[in-house]
Tab-separated table of C-alpha atoms and ligand atoms in Angstrom:
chain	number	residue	atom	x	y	z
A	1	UNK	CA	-13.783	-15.308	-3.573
A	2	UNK	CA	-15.894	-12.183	-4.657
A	3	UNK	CA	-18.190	-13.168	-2.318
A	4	UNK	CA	-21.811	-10.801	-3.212
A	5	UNK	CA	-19.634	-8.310	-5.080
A	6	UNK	CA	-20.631	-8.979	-9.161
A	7	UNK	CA	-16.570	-8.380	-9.700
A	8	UNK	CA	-13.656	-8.733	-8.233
A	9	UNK	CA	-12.482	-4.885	-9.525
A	10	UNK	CA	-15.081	-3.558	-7.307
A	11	UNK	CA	-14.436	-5.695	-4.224
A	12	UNK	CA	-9.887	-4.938	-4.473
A	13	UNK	CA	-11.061	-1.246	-4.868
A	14	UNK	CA	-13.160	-1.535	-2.162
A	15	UNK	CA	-10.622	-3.310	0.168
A	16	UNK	CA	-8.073	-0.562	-0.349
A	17	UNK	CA	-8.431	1.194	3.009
A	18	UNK	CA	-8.097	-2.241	4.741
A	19	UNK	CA	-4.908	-2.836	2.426
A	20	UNK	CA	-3.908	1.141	4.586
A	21	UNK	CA	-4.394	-0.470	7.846
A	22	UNK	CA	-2.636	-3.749	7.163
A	23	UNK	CA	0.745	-1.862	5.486
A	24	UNK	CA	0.760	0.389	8.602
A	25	UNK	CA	0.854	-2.761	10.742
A	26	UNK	CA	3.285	-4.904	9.058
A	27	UNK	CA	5.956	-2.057	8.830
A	28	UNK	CA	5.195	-1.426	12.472
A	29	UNK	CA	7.848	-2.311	15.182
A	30	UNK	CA	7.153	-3.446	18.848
A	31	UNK	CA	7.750	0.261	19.636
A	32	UNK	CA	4.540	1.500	17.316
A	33	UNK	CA	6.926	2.675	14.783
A	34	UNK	CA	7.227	2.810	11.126
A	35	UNK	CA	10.343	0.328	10.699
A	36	UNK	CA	11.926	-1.483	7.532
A	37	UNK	CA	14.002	-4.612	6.979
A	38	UNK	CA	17.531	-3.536	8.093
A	39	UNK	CA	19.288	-5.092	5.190
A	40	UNK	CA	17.043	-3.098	3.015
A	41	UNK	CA	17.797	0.022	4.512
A	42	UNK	CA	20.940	-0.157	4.439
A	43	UNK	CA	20.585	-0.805	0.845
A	44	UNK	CA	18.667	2.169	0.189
A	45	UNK	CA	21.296	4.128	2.072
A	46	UNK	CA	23.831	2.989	0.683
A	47	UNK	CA	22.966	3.692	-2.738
A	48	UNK	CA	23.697	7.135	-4.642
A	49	UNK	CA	21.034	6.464	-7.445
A	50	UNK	CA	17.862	4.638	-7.005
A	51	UNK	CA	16.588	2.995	-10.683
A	52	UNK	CA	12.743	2.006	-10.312
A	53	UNK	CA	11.937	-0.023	-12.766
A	54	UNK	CA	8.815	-1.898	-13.860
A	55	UNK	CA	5.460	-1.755	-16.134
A	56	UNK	CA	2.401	-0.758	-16.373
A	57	UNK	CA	0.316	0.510	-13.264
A	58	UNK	CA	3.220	-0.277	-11.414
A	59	UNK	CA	5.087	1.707	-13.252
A	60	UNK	CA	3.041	4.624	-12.648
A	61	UNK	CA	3.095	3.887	-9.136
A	62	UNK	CA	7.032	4.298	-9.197
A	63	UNK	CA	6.350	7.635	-10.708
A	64	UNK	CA	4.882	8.717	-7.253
A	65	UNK	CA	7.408	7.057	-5.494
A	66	UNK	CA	10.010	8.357	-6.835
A	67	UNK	CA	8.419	11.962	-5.242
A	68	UNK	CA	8.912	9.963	-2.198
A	69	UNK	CA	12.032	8.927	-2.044
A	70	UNK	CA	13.452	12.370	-3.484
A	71	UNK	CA	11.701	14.706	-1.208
A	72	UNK	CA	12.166	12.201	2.042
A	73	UNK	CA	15.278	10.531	1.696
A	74	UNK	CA	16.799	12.927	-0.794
A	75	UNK	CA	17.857	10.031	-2.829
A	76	UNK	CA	17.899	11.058	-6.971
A	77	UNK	CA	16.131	8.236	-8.411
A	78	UNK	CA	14.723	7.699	-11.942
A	79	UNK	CA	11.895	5.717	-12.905
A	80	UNK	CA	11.955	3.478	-16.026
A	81	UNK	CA	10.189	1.159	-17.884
A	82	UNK	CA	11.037	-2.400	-18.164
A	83	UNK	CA	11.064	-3.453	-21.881
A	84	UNK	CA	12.736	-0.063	-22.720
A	85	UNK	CA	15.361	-0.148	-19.809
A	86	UNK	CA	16.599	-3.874	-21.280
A	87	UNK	CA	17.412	-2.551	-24.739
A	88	UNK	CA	18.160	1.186	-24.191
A	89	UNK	CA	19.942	1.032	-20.396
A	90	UNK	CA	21.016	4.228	-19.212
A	91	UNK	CA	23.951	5.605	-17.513
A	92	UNK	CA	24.595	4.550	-14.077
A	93	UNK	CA	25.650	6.191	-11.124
A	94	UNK	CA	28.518	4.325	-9.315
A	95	UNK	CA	26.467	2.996	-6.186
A	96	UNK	CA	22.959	2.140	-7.886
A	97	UNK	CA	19.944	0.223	-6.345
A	98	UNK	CA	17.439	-1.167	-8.402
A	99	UNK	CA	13.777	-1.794	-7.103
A	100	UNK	CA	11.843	-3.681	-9.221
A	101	UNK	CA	7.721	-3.145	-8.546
A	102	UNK	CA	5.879	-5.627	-9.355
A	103	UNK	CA	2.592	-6.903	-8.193
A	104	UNK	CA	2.773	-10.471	-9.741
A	105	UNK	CA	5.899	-10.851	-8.889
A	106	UNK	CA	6.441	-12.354	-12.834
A	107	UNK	CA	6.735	-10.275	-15.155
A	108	UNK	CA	9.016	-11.075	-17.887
A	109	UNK	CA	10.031	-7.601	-19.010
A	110	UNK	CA	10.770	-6.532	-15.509
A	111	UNK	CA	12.736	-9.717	-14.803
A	112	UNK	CA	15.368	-9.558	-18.037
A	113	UNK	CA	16.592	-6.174	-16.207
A	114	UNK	CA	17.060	-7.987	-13.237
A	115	UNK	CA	18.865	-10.343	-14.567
A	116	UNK	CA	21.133	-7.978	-16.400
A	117	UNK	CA	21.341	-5.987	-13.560
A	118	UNK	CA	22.592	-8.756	-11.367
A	119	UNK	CA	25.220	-9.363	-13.950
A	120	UNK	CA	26.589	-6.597	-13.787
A	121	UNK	CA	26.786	-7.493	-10.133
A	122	UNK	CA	24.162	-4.474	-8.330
A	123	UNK	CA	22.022	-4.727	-5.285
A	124	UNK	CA	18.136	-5.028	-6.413
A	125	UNK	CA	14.984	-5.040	-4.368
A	126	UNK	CA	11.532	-6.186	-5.012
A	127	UNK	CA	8.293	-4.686	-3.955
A	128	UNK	CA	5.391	-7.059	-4.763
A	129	UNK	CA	2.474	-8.706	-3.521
A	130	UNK	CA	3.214	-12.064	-3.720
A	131	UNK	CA	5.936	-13.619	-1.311
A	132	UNK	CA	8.094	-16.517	-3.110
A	133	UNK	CA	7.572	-14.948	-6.798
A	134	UNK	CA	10.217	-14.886	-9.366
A	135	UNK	CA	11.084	-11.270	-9.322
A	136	UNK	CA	10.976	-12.045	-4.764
A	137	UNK	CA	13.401	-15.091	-5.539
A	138	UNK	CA	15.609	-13.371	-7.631
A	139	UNK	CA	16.287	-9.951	-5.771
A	140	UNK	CA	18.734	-9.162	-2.530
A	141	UNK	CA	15.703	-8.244	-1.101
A	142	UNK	CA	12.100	-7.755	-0.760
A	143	UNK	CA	9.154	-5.978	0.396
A	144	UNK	CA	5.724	-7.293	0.218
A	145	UNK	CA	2.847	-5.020	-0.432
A	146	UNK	CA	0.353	-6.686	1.913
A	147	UNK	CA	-2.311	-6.484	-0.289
A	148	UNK	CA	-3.673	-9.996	-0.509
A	149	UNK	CA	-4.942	-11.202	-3.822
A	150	UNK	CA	-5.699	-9.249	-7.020
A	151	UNK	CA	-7.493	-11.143	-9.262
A	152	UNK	CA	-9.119	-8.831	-11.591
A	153	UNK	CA	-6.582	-7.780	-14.688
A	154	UNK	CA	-6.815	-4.163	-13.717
A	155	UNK	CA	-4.868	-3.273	-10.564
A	156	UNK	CA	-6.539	-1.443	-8.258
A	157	UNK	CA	-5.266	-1.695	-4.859
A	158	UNK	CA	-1.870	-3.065	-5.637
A	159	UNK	CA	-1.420	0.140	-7.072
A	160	UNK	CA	-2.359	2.237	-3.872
A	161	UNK	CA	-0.354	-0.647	-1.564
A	162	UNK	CA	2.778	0.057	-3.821
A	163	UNK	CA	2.587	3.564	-3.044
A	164	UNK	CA	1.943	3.536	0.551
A	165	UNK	CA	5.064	0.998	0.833
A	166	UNK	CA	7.206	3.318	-1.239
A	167	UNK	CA	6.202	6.307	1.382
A	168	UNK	CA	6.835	4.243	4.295
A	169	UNK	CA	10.446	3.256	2.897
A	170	UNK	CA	11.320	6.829	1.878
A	171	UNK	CA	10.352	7.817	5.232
A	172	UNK	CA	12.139	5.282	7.253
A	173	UNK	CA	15.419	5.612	4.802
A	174	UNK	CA	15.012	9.601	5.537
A	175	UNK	CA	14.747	9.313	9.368
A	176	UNK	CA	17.937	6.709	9.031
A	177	UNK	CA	19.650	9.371	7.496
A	178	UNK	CA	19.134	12.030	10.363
A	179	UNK	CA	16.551	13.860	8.137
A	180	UNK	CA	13.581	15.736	10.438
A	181	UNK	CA	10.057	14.440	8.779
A	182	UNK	CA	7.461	17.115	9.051
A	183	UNK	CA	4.354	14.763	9.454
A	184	UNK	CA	3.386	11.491	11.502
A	185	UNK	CA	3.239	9.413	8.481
A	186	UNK	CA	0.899	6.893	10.721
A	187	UNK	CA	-1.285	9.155	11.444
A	188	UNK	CA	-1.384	10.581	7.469
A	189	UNK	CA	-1.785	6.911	6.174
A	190	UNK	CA	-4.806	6.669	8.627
A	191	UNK	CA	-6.263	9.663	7.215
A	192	UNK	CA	-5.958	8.439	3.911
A	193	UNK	CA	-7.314	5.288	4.712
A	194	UNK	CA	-10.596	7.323	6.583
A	195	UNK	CA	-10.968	9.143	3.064
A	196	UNK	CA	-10.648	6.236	0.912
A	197	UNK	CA	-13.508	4.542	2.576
A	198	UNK	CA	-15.306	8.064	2.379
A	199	UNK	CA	-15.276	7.341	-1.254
A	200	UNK	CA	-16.207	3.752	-1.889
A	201	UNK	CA	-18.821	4.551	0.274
A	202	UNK	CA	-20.315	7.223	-2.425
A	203	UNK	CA	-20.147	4.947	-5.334
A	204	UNK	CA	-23.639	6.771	-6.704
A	205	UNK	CA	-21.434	9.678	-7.980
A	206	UNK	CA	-18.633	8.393	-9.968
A	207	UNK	CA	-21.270	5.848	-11.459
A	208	UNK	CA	-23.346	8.933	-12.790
A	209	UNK	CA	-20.186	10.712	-13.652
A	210	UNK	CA	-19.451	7.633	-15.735
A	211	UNK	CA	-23.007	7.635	-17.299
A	212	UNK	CA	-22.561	11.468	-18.075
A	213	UNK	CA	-19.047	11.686	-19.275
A	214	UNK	CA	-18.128	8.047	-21.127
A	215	UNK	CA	-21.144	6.331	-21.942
A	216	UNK	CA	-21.168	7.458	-25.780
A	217	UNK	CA	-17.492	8.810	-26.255
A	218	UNK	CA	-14.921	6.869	-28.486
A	219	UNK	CA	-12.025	8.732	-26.512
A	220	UNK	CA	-11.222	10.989	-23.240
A	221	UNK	CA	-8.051	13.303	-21.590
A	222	UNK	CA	-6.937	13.253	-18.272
A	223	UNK	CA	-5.394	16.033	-17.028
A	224	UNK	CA	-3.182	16.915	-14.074
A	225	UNK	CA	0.088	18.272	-12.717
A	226	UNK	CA	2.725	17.476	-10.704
A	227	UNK	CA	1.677	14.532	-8.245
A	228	UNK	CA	-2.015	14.696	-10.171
A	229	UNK	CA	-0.142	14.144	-13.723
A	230	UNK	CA	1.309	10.805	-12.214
A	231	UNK	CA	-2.345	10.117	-10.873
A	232	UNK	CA	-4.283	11.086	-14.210
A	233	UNK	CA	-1.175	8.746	-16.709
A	234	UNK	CA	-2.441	6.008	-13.958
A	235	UNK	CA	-6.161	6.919	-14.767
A	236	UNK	CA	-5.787	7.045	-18.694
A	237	UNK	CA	-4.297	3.382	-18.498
A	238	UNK	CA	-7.188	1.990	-16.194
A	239	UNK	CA	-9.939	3.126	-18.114
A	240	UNK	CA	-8.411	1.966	-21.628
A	241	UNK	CA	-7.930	-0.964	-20.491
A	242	UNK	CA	-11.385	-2.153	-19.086
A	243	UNK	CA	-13.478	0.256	-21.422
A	244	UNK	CA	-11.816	0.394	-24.606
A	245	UNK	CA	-12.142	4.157	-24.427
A	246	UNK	CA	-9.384	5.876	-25.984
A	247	UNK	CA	-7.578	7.660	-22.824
A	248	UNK	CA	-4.697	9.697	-22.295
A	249	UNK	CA	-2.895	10.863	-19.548
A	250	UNK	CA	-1.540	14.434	-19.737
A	251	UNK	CA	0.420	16.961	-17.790
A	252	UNK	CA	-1.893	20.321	-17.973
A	253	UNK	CA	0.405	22.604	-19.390
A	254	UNK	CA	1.589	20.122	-22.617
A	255	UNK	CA	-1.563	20.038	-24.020
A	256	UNK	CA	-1.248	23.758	-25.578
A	257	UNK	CA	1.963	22.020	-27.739
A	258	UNK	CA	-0.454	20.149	-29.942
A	259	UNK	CA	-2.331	17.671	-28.243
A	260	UNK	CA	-5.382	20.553	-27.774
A	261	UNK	CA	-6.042	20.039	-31.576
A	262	UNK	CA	-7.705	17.164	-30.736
A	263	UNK	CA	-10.756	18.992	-28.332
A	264	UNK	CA	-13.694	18.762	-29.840
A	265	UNK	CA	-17.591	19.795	-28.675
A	266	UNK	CA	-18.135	17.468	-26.183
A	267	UNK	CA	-14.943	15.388	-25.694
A	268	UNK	CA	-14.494	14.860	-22.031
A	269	UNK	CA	-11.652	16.028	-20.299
A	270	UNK	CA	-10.985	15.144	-16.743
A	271	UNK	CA	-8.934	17.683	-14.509
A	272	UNK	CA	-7.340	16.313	-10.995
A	273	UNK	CA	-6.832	18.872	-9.262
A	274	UNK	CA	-4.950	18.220	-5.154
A	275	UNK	CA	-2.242	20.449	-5.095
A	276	UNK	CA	-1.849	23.588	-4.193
A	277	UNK	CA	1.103	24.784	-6.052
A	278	UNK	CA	-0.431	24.051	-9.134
A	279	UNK	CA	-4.187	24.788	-8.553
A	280	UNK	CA	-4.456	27.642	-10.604
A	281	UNK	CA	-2.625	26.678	-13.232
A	282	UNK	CA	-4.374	23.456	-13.888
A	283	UNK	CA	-7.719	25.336	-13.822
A	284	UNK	CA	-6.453	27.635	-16.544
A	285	UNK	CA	-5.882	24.584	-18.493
A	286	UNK	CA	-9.489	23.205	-17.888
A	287	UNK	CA	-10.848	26.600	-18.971
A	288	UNK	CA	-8.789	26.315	-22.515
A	289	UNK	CA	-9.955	23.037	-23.193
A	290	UNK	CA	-13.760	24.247	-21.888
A	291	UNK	CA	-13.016	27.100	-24.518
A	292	UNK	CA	-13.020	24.750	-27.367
A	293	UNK	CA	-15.687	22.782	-26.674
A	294	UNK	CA	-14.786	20.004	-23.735
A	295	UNK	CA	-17.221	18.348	-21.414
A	296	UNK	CA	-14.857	18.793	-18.222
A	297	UNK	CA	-15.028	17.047	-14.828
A	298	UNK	CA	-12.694	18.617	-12.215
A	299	UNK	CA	-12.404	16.448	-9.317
A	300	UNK	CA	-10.520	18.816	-6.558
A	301	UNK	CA	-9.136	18.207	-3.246
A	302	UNK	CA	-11.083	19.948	-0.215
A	303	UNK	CA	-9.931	23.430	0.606
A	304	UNK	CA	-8.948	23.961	-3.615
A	305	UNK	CA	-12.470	23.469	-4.584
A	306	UNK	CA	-14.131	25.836	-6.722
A	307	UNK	CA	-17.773	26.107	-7.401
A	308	UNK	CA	-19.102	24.047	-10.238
A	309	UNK	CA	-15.988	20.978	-9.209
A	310	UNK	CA	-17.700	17.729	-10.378
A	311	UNK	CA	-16.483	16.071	-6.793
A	312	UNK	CA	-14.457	17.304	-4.301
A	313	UNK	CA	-12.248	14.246	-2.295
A	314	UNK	CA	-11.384	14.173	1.345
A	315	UNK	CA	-8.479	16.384	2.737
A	316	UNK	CA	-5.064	14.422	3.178
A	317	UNK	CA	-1.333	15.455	3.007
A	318	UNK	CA	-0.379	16.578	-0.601
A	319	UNK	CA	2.503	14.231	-0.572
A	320	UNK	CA	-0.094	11.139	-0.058
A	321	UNK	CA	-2.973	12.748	-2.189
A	322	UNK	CA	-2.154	9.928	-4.882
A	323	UNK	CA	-3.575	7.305	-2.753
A	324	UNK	CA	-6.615	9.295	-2.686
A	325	UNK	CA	-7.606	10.971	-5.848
A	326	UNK	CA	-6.943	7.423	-8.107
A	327	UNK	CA	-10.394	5.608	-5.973
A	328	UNK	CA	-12.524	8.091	-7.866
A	329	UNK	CA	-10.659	7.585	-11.520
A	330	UNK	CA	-11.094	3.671	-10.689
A	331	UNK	CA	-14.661	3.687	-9.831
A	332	UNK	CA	-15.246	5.926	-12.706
A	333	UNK	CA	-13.393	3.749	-15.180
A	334	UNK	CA	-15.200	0.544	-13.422
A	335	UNK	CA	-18.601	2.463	-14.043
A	336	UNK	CA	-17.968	2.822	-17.322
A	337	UNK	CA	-16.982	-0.161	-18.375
A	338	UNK	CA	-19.896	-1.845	-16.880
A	339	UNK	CA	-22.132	0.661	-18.887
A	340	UNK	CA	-20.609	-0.290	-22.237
A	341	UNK	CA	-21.223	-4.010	-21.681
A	342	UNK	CA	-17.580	-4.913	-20.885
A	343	UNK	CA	-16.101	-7.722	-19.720
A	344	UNK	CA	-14.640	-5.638	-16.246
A	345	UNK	CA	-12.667	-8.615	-14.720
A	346	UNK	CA	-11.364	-10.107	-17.826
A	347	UNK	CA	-10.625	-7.455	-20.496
A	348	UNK	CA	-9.682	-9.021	-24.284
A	349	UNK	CA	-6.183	-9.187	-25.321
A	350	UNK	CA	-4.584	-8.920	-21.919
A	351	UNK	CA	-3.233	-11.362	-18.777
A	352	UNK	CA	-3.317	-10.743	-14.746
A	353	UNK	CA	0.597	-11.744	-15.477
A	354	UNK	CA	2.572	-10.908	-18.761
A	355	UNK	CA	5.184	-13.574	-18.747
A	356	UNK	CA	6.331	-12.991	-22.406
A	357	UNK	CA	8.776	-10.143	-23.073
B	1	LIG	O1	2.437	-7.762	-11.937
B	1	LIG	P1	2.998	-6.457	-12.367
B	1	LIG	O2	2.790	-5.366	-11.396
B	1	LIG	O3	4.475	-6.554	-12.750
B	1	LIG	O4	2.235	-6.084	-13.687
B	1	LIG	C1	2.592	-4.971	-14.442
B	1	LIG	C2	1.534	-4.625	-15.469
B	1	LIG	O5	1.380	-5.678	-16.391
B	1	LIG	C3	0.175	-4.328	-14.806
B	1	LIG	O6	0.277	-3.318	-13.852
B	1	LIG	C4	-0.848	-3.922	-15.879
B	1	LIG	O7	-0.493	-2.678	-16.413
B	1	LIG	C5	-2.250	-3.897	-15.256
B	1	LIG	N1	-3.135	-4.714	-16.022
B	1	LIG	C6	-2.833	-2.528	-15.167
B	1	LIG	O8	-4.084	-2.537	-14.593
């Protein structure tokens, strides 16, 4: 039930630092720590190669997990998506694992590569929100996102519970491995949870971002790099898909190879800007696209903000920023929508579950 909310969008963005707290329970032991399935683990352990695969926002949200599980456990893995893996599979390691993401738990595209992968006789694990779905049935194993039920087409917090899982797996499969972590990821997760409700709480801005930036515009760039260009591809899809603005997601130093032709006076570009490494070089590209014309809205982390940022979001680890910076892209793409008369919760031509390949 949305209960007073006037959508559910806004009420499963709302919920995500709830979705936080529940995730660090359920993947808590009797000992207060961060503990996974043991036949997944060993899974994950065992495995030379992990192969995410899956569509859509949860695709994107393997993009950031993959960061997880390479810097953590030190596993390589690739990300892929679904309908592409089935008909152009790549080459695989000897020892692969496949986790499929999915928050349905049905999507057809995902499950014809599990199915081929199980023929060719791998281990496969599913992360999804709902316990006893096709993609759950099907797998080895599973982990369940805790998120409780998304109703609205776009994915908000399934996204952000996929994510946290993916950390807390990564983590748990590094520690396994005899690998020192350098933060409490409890306490991190916490923190990000504390921030996310610092911005649902300050839903004035974003709406009057999405009154200054998108209320006219037939299309708008999203820029970022390194964790933030996984963030901003997540961003493009969300607010395409709910406000039929053209959107796309792009790492900050590719636009100079042709896509910059397309800046005009006034097209809005938004910059995410939350790590360090990168800071400067993603606010060189927000000054060449300001060059030629662009309305640009930088949304920074704290402690990389510069004066005239359109918001600056809470503090948390770099690692976890992710689960941060996407609340203000959501609300932003909600906000928009709602301002161009579209139908938020139901958006034409699309399904909460794409069952057809
Ligand atoms: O249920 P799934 O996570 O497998 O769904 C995958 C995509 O269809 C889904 O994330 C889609 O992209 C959303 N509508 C995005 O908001």
């Amino acid at each position: 039930e949305k209960g007073t909310y006037p959508h559910y969008m806004l009420k499963e963005i709302d919920e995500q630092p709830l979705v936080m707290r529940k995730i660090i329970q359920a993947y808590q032991n009797d000992a207060g720590e961060l503990s996974i399935d043991e036949g997944v683990l060993n899974a994950v352990n065992a495995a030379d190669r992990i192969y995410i695969v899956a569509c859509g926002t949860s695709y994107h949200a393997g993009l950031v997990g993959k960061e997880f599980l390479e810097k953590t456990a030190k596993i390589p893995t690739e990300v892929h998506v679904a309908s592409e893996f089935v008909y152009n599979t790549p080459l695989l390691s000897d020892k692969p694992l496949f986790i499929f993401i999915s928050q349905s738990g049905e999507t057809a595209d995902s499950r014809a590569v599990l199915v081929r992968v199980k023929e060719l006789g791998h281990p496969t694990l599913t992360l999804t929100n709902v316990a006893g779905s096709t993609l759950s049935r099907e797998a080895s194993h599973t982990l369940l996102l805790h998120a409780g039920p998304e109703i609205a087409v776009a994915s908000t917090k399934a996204y952000t519970a996929q994510i946290a899982v993916l950390s807390i797996l990564a983590e748990v499969a590094g520690k396994a491995k005899g690998f020192e972590m350098s933060f409490d990821l409890i306490q991190e997760l916490g923190i990000v949870a504390t921030a996310m409700e610092a911005l649902t709480d300050d839903k004035e801005a974003f709406e009057q971002i999405a009154r200054d930036f998108l209320s006219v515009t037939r299309n708008a760039f999203f820029i970022g790099r390194s964790m933030d260009y996984h963030v901003v591809q997540e961003a493009a899809l969300k607010l395409k898909e709910i406000s039929y603005i053209q959107a796309e997601g792009f790492a900050g130093g590719e636009l100079k190879h042709g896509t910059i032709a397309l800046i005009e006076d006034g097209t809005p570009v938004f910059a995410v800007t939350t790590q360090e490494n990168v800071n400067l070089s993603i606010r060189g590209n927000v000054k060449e696209v300001a060059a030629r014309g662009a309305h640009t809205c930088t949304i920074s982390m704290k402690g990389m903000e510069e004066e005239g940022d359109s918001y600056v979001i809470p503090y948390v680890h770099e690692l976890l920023s992710p689960l941060v910076s996407v609340v203000p892209t959501q609300l932003i793409a909600y906000y928009a929508a709602l301002h161009r008369d579209c139908d938020v919760d139901k958006p034409r031509n699309l399904a909460k579950s794409v069952t057809v390949e």
